[in-house]
Tab-separated table of C-alpha atoms in Angstrom:
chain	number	residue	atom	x	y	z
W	1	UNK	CA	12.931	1.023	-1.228
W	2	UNK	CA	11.913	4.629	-1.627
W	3	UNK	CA	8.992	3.901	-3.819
W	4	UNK	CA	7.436	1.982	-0.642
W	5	UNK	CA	9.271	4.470	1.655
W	6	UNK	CA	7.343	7.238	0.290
W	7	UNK	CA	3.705	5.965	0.744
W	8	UNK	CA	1.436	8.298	1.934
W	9	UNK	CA	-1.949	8.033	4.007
W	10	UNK	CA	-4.196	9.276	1.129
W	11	UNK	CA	-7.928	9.583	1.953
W	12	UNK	CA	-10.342	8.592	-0.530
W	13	UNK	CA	-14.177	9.084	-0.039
W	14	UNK	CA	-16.980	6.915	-1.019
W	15	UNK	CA	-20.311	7.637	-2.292
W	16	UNK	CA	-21.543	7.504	1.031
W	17	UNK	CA	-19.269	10.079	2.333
W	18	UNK	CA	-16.996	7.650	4.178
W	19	UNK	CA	-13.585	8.106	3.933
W	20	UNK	CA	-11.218	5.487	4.347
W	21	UNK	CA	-7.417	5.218	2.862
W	22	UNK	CA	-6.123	4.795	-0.613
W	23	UNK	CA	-4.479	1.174	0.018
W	24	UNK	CA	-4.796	-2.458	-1.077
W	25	UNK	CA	-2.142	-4.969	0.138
W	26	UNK	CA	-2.108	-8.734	-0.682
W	27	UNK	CA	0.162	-11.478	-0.584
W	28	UNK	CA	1.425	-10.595	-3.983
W	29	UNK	CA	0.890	-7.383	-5.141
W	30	UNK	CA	0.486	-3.845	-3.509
W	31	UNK	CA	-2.097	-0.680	-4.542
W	32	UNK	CA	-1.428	2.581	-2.926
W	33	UNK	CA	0.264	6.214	-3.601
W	34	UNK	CA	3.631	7.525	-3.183
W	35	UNK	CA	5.582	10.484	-3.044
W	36	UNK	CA	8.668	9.348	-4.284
W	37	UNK	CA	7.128	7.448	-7.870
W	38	UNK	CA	9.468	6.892	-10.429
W	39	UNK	CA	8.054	8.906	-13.453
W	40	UNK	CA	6.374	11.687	-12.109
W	41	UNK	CA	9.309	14.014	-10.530
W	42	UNK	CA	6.819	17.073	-8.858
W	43	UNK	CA	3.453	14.367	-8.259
W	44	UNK	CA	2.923	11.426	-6.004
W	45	UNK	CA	2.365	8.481	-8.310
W	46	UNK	CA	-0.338	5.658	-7.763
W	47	UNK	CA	1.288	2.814	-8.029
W	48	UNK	CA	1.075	-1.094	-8.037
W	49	UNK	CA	3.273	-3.662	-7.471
W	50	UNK	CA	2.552	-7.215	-8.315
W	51	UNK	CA	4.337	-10.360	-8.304
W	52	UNK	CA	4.052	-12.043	-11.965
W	53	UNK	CA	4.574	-15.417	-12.652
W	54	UNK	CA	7.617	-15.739	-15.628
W	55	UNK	CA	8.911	-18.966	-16.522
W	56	UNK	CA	9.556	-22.155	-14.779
W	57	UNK	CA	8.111	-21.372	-11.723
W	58	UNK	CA	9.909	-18.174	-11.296
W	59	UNK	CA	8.496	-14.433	-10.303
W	60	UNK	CA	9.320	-11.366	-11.816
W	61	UNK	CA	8.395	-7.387	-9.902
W	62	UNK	CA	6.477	-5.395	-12.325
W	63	UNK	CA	5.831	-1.491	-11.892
W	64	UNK	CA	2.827	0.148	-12.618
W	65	UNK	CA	2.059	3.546	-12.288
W	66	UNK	CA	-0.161	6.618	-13.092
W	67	UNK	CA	0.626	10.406	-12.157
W	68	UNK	CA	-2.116	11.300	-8.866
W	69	UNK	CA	-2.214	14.534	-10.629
W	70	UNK	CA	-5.282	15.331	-12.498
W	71	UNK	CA	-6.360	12.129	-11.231
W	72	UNK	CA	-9.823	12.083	-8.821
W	73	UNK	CA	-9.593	8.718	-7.101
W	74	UNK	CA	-12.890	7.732	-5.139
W	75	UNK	CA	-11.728	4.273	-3.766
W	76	UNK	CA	-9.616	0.903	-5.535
W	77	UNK	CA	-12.396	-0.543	-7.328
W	78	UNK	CA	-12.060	2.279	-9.690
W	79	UNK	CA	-10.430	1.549	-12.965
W	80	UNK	CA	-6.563	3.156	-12.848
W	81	UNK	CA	-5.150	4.016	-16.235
W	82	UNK	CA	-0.908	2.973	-15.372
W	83	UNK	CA	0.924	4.777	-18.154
W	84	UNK	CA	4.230	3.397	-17.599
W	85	UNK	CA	5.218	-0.365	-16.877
W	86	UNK	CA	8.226	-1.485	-16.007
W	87	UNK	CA	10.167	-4.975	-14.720
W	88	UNK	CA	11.892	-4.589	-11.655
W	89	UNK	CA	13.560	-7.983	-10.634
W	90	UNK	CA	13.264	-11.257	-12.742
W	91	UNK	CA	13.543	-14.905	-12.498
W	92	UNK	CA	12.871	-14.989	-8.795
W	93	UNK	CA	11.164	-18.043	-6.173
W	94	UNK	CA	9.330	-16.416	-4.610
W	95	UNK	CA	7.746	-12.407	-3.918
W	96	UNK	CA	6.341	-11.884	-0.643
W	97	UNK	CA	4.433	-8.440	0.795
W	98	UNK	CA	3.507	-8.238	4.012
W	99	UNK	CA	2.250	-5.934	6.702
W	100	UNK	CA	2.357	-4.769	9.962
W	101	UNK	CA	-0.860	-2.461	11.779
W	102	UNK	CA	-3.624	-2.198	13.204
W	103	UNK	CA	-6.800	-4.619	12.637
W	104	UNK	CA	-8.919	-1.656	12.131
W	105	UNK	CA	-9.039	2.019	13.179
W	106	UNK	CA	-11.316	1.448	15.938
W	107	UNK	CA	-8.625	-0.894	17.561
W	108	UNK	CA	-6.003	1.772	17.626
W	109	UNK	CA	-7.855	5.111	18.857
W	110	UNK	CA	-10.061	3.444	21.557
W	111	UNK	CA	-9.419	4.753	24.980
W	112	UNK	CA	-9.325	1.338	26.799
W	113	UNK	CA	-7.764	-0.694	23.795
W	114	UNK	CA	-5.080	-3.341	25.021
W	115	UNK	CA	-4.879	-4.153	21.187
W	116	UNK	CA	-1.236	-3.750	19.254
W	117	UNK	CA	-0.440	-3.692	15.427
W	118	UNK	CA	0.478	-7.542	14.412
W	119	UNK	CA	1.987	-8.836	11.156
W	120	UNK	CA	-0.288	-9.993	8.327
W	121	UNK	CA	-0.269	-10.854	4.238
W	122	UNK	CA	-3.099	-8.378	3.781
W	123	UNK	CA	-3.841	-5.088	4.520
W	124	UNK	CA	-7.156	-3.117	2.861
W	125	UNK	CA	-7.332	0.686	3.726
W	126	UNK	CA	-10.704	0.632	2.736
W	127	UNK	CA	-11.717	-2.058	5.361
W	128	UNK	CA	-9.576	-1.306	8.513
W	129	UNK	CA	-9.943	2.559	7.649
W	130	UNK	CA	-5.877	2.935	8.086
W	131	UNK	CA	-2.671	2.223	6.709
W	132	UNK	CA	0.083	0.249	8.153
W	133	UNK	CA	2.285	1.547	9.838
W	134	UNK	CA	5.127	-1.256	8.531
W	135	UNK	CA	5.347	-3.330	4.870
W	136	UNK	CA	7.957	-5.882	4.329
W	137	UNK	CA	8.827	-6.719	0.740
W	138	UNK	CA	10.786	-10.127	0.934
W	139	UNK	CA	12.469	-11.348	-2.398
W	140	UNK	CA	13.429	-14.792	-1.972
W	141	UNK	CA	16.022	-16.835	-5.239
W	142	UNK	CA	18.074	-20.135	-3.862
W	143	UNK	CA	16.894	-20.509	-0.469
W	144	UNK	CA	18.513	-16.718	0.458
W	145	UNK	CA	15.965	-14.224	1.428
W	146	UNK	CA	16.546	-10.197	1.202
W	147	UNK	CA	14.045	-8.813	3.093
W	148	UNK	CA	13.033	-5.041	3.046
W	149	UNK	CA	11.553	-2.861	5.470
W	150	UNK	CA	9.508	0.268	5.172
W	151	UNK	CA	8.272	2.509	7.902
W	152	UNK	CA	5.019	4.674	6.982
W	153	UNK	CA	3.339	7.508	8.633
W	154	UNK	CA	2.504	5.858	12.134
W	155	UNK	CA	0.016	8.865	12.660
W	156	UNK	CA	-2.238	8.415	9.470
W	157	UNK	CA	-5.564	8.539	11.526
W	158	UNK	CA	-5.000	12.163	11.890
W	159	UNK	CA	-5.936	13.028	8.100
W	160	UNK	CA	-9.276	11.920	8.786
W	161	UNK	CA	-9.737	14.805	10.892
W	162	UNK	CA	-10.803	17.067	7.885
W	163	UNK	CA	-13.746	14.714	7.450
W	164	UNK	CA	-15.017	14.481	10.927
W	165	UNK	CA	-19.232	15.399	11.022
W	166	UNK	CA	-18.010	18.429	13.298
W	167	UNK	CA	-15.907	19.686	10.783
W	168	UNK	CA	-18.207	19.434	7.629
């Protein structure tokens, strides 16, 4: 809970000078930074999580993760070194991500939009140029679901301030 607790709106920016966010969320596995990683006690950690299939039909949560320190990202195509690895839950039905925000950022800083954050199984902070504001981790064994909620930085549109063509 406090991996995905401590997420963070991290801007990356592409070779075209366009920034967007340091996050990839799918169905099954989820790409992004956070302050509260498991190995590295004074860095934020990039970190995935990804729903493996074990045996007999079965899921297991696997850890990956890299110290951001040191490290330049310049989007989530790049190739990410995870130096530690670890299983969090086994033997699971099912592993579930999803997430709650806006379609893109244009939908949530227009003047005149009537357009809210919905729910949905993937989330790119490359495409939509945001994070969401809300991911839901549900781990689901014998029909009984636990289902986990995280709450992110609802204001994450303000760190691309710094890269506005006034301020450059």
């Amino acid at each position: 809970q406090n991996l995905i607790d401590g997420t963070v709106p991290y801007v990356v920016v592409d070779e075209k000078q366009k920034p967007s966010f340091f996050f990839i969320g799918k169905p099954d596995s989820l790409l992004a930074i956070s302050r509260s990683g498991f190995f590295s006690e004074n860095n934020s950690e990039i970190y995935r999580l990804t729903a493996v299939a074990a045996e007999e039909g079965t899921f297991d949560l696997v850890y990956q993760s890299a110290s951001a320190a040191g490290t330049l990202l310049k989007g989530t195509e790049q190739e990410i070194d995870f130096t530690h690895q670890i299983t969090l839950i086994e033997n699971v039905d099912k592993i579930e991500f999803n997430y709650f925000g806006y379609n893109h950022l244009y939908d949530k800083t227009a003047i005149d939009s009537n357009l809210a954050p919905t729910w949905a199984n993937e989330y790119s902070g490359i495409d939509k140029i945001l994070v969401p504001e809300k991911i839901k981790l549900s781990i689901i064994k014998n029909d009984k679901v636990l289902s986990m909620y995280s709450l992110l930085d609802l204001n994450a549109e303000s760190k691309l301030a710094a890269y506005a063509p006034e301020n450059q």
